[in-house]
Coordinates of N, CA and C in Angstrom, one line a residue:
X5 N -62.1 -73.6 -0.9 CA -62.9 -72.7 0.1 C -63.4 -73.7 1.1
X6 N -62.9 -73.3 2.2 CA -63.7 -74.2 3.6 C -65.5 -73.8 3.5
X7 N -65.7 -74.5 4.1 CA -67.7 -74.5 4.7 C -67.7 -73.3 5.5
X8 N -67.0 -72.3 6.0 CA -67.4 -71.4 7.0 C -67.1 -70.4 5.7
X9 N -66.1 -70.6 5.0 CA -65.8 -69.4 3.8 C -66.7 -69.4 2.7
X10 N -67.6 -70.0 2.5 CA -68.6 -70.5 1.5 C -69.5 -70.2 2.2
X11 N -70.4 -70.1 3.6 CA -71.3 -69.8 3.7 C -71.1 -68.0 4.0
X12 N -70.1 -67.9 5.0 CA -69.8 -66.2 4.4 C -70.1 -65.2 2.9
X13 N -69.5 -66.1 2.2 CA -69.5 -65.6 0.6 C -71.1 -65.9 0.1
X14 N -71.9 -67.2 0.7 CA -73.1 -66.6 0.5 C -73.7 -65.5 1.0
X15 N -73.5 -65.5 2.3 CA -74.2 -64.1 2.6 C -73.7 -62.5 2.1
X16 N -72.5 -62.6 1.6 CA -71.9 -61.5 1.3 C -73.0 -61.3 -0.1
X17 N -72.9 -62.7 -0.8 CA -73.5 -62.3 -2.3 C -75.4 -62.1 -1.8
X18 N -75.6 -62.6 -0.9 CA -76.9 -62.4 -0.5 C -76.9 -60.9 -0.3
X19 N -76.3 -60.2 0.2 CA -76.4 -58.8 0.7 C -76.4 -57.9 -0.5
X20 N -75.6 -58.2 -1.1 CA -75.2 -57.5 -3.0 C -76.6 -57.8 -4.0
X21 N -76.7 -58.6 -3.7 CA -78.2 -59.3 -4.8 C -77.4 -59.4 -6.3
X22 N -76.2 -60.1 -5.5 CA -75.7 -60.7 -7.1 C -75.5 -62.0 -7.6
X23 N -76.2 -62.0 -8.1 CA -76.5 -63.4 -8.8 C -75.7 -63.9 -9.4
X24 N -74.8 -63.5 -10.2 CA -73.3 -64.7 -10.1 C -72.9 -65.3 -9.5
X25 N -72.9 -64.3 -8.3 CA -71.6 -65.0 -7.3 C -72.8 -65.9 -6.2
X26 N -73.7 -65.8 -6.2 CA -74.8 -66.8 -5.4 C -74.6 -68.1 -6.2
X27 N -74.7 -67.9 -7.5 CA -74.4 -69.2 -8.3 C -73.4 -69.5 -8.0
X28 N -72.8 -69.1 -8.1 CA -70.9 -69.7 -8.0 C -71.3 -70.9 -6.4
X29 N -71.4 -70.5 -6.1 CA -71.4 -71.4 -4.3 C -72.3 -73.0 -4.5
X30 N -73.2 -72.6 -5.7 CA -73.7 -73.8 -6.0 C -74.2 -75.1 -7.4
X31 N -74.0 -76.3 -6.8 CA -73.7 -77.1 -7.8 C -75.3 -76.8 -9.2
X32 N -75.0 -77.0 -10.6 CA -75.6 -76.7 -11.2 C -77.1 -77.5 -11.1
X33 N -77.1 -78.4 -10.5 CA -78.5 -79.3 -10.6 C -78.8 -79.0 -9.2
X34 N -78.7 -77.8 -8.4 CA -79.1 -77.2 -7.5 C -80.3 -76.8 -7.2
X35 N -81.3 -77.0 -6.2 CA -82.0 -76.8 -6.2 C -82.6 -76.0 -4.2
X36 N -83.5 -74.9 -4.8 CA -84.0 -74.5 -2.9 C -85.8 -75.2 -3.0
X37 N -86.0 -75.4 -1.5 CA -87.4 -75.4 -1.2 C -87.2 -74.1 -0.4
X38 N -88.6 -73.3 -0.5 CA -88.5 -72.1 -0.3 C -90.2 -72.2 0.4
X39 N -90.1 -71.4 1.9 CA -92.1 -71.7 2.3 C -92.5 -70.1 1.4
X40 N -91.8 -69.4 0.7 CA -92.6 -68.2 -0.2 C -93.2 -69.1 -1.8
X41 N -91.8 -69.4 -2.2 CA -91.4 -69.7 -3.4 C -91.7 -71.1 -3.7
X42 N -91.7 -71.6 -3.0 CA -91.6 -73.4 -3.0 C -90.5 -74.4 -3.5
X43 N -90.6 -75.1 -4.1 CA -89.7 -76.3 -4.7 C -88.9 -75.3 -6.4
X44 N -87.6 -75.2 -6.4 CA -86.8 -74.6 -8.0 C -85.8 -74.6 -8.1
X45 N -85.6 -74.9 -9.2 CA -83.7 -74.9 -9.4 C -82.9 -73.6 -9.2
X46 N -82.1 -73.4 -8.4 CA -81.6 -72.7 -7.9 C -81.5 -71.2 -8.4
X47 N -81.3 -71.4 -9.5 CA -81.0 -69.9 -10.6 C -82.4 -69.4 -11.2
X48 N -83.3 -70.1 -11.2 CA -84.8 -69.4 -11.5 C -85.1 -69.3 -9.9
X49 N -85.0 -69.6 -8.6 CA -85.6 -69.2 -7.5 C -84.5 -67.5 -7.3
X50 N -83.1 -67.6 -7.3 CA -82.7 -66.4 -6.8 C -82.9 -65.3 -7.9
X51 N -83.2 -65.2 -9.5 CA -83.5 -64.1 -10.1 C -84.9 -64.0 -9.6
X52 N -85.7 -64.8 -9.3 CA -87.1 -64.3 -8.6 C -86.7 -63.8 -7.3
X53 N -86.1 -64.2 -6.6 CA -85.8 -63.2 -5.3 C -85.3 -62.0 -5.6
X54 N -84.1 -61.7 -6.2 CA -83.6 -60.5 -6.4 C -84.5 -59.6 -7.6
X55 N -85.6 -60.1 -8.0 CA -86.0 -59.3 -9.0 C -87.5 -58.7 -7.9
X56 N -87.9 -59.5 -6.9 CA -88.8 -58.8 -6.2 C -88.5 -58.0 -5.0
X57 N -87.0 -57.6 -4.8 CA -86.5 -56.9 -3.9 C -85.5 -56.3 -4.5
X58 N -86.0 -54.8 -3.6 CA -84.9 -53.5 -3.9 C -83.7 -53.5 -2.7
X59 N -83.9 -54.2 -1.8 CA -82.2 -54.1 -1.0 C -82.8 -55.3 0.4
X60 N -81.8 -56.1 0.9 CA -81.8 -56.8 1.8 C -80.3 -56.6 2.2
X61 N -80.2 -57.2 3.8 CA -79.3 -57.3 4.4 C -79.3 -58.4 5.2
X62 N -78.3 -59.1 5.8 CA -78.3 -60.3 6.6 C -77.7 -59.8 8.1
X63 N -77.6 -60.2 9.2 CA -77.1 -60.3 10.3 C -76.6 -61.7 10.4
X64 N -75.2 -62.0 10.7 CA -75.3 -63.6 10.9 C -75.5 -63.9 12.0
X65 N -76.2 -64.8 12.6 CA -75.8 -65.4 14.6 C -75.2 -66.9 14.6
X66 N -75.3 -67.3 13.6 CA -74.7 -68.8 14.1 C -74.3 -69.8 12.8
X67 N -73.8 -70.4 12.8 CA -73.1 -71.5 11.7 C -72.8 -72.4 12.8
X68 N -74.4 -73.5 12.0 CA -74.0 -75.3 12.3 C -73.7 -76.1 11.9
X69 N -72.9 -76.7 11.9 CA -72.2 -78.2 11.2 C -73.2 -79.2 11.8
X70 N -73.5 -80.0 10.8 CA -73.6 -81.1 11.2 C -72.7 -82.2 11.7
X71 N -73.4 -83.1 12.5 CA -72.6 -83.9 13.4 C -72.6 -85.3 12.7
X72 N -73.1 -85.4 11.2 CA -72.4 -86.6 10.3 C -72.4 -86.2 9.1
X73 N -71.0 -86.6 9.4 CA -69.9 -86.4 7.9 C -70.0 -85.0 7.4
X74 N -70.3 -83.8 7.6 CA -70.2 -82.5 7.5 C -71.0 -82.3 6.3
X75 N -72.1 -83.0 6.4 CA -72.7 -83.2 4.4 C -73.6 -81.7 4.9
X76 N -73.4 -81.4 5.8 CA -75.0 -80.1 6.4 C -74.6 -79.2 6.9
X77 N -74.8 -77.9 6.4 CA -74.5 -76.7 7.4 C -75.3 -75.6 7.2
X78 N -76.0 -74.9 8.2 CA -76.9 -74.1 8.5 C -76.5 -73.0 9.0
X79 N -77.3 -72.0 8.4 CA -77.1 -70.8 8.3 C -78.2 -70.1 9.3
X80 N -77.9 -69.3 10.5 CA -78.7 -68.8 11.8 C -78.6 -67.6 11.0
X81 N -79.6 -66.3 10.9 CA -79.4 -64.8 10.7 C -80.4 -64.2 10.7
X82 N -80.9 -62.9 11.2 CA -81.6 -61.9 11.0 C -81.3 -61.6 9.4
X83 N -82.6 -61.5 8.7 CA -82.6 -61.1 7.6 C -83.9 -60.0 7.2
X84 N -83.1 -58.3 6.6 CA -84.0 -57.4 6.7 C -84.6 -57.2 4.6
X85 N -85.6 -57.3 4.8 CA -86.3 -57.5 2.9 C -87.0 -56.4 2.9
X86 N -86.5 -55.8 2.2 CA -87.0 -54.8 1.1 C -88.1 -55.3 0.0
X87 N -89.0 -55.3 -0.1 CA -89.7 -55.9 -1.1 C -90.1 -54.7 -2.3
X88 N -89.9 -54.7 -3.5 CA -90.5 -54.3 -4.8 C -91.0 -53.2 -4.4
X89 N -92.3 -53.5 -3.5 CA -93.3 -52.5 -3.0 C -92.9 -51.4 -2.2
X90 N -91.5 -51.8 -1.9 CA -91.0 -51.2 -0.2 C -91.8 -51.6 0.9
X91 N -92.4 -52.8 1.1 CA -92.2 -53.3 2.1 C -91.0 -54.0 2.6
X92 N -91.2 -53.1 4.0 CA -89.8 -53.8 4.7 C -90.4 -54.9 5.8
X93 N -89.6 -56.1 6.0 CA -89.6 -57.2 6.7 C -88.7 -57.3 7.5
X94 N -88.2 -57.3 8.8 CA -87.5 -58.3 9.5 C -88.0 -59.4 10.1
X95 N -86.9 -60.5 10.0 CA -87.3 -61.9 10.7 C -85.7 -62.5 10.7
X96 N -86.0 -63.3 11.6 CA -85.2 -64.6 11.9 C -85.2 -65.6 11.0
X97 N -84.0 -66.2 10.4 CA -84.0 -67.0 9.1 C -83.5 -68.3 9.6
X98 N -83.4 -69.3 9.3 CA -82.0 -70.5 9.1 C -82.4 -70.9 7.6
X99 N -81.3 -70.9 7.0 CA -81.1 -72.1 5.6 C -80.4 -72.9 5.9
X100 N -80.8 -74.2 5.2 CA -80.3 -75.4 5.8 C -79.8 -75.7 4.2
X101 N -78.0 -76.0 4.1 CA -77.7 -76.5 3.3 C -77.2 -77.9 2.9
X102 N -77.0 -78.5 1.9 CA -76.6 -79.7 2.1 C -75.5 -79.7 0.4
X103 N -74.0 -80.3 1.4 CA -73.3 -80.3 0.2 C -72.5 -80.7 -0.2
X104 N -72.2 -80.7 -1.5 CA -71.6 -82.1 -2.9 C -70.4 -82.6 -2.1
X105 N -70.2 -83.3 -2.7 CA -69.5 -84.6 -2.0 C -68.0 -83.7 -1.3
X106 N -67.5 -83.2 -2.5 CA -66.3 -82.3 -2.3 C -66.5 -80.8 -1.0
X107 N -67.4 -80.9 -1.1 CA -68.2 -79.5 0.3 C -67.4 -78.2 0.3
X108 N -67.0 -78.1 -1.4 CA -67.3 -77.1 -1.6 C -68.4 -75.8 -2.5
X109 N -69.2 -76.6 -2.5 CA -70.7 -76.0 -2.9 C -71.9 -76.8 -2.8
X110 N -73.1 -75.9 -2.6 CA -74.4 -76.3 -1.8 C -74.9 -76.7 -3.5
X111 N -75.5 -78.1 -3.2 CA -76.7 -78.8 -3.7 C -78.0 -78.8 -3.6
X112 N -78.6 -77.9 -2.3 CA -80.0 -78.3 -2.0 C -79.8 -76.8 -0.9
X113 N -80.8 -76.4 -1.0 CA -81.1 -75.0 0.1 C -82.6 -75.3 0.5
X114 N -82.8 -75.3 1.9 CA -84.4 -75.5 2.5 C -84.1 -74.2 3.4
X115 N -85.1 -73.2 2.8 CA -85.3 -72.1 3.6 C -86.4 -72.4 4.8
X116 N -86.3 -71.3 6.4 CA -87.2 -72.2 7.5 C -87.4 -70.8 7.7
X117 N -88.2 -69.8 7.9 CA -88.6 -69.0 8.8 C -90.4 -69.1 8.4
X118 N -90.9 -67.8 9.0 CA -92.1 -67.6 9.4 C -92.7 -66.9 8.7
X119 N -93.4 -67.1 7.3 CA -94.1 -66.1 6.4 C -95.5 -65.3 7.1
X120 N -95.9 -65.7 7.9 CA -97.2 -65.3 8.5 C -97.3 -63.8 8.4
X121 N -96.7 -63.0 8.9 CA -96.3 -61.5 9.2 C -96.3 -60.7 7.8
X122 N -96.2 -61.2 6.8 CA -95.8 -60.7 5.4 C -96.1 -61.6 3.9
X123 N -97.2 -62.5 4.0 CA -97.5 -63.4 3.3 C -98.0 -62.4 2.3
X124 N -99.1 -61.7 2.7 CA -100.3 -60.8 2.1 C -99.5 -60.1 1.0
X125 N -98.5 -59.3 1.4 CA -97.7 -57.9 0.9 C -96.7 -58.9 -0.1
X126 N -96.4 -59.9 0.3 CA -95.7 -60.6 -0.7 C -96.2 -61.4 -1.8
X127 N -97.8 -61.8 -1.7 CA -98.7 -61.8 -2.4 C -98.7 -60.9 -3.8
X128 N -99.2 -59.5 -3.1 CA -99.0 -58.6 -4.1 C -98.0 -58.2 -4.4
X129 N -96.7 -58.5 -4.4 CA -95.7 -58.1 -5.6 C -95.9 -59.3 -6.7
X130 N -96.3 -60.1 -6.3 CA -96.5 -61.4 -7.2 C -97.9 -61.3 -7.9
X131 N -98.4 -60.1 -7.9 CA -99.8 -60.5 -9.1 C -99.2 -59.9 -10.1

């Protein structure tokens, strides 16, 4: 699977909220920094995502490569969150990934948007 077909199939499994195939794309000692969630190994941060949302959707706008050695690729998209509560969220995303030597699966996910707008409401699905 190339780097543009792997980040595709992330978002596809991001859209499904299925947790197999989100695993599949990544290596097992995998981990995201998250500004909701914080620092986790990959498979305890996405059953906490998918367990606090009833439907999300992605828009993609852009896929970056990095410009050494292809170890980096970023993911540009409008992402719409359904939360638990039914709060709904839109915002602007990038995840920045970084990956195994072979590049065909992500090692490290650092999520970048703007929790300000929906910190509170996300708060309370979490008590």
């Amino acid at each position: 699977m190339n780097i543009n077909d792997l980040c595709i199939s992330y978002l596809n499994a991001l859209n499904e909220g299925n947790l197999d195939n989100v695993l599949k794309l990544f290596t097992e000692d995998a981990f995201v920094v998250s500004p909701l969630y914080g620092k986790m190994p990959v498979a305890i941060f996405y059953k906490e995502l998918f367990s606090d949302t009833n439907n999300s959707s992605t828009e993609l706008l852009n896929i970056f490569l990095s410009t050494s050695e292809n170890k980096t690729v970023a993911l540009h998209f409008n992402y719409q969150w359904k939360m638990k509560n039914d709060f709904v969220e839109s915002f602007e995303c990038v995840d920045v990934f970084n990956l195994n030597d072979t590049q065909d699966k992500f090692n490290k996910l650092t999520i970048i948007y703007d929790t300000h707008k929906f910190r509170d409401n996300f708060n309370q699905i979490r008590e």
